[in-house]
Amino acid sequence: VAVPDVVEAAKDADILIFVVPHQFIRGLGTQLLGKIKTTAVGLSLIKGFDVAEGGGMELISHLITKHLKIPCSVLMGANLAGEVAEEKFCETTIGCRDMKIAQTLRDLFLTPNFRVVVVDDVDAVEICGALKNIVACGAGFVDGMGLGDNTKAAVIRLGLMEMIKFVDVFYPGSKLSTFFESCGVADLITTCYGGRNRKVSEAFVKTGKTIKQLEDEMLNGQKLQGPITAEEVNFMLKSKGMEDKFPLFTAIHKICTGQIKPQGFLDCLRNHPEHM
């Protein structure tokens, strides 16, 4: 049952599932604070970062906890929405530190066609969901230039390396095995072959239009997360003087913002350091 008033919809809920563009999460927190059960728990499916006040980045699950005073787990995976709706088989990852809540969340989502694996490495699960959208833009540039699957495979491999390095630098203590869950390599692959970030990035190369124009034309009101996330990540890298340590992320941001031409992306792939 669709209830247009968010406070009315959420007031008696034991579990609040957040699936909105990440730009709207602060406003939602302001509306709901003090109007939900104190025992409620959150689950975020939101793939992006929030720019913290005074610089740096904040994870959306941390933002939900901060604004709503409830614990928040995350669900991320190779879950293209159209295929999930058609009940085609897929896997997903839930990141949850409290194993009692984890079991409930798993049971809530598990179906014969939706396999759920729970891990306790919450931050890495969430960061994978955000960073893979940047890499998908790179895959779209490759498609737009007609460079083929071998080149796209290089983008995926180098993108995964930068994702692992990013987590290691900014959120140390995560497990390498998390990147081999659905939230990691599987979501990265499916987003680089399907999904709107790849599609719009391909059109960006082919048409010469801006990302904003293409978003308005192609997405029917949906928001594109890849370029925004690339900008947020670049802000963080720049503040630490680390842009050159993440050449793929940096090049994708510069292409999205018109600082370099898409054709310059190949130089990034050719010159990417072998050992990061």
PDB file of C-alpha atoms in Angstrom, residues 2 8 53 56 66 80 96 108 129 143 154 168 188 253:
ATOM      1  CA  ALA A   2       1.518   3.297  -1.086  1.00  0.00           C
ATOM      2  CA  GLU A   8       2.464   8.239   8.470  1.00  0.00           C
ATOM      3  CA  GLU A  53      30.149  19.324   6.503  1.00  0.00           C
ATOM      4  CA  GLY A  56      35.371  14.510   3.713  1.00  0.00           C
ATOM      5  CA  LYS A  66      23.192  10.048  13.086  1.00  0.00           C
ATOM      6  CA  LEU A  80      19.506  -4.702 -11.547  1.00  0.00           C
ATOM      7  CA  CYS A  96      25.025  -6.118   9.430  1.00  0.00           C
ATOM      8  CA  LEU A 108      12.739 -10.811   5.158  1.00  0.00           C
ATOM      9  CA  GLY A 129      27.898  -0.127  -3.801  1.00  0.00           C
ATOM     10  CA  ASP A 143      31.386   1.382 -25.073  1.00  0.00           C
ATOM     11  CA  ALA A 154      40.679  -3.811 -18.075  1.00  0.00           C
ATOM     12  CA  ASP A 168      42.116   0.191   2.600  1.00  0.00           C
ATOM     13  CA  LEU A 188      30.750  -4.223 -10.440  1.00  0.00           C
ATOM     14  CA  HIS A 253      35.642  12.529 -12.761  1.00  0.00           C
TER      15      HIS A 253
END
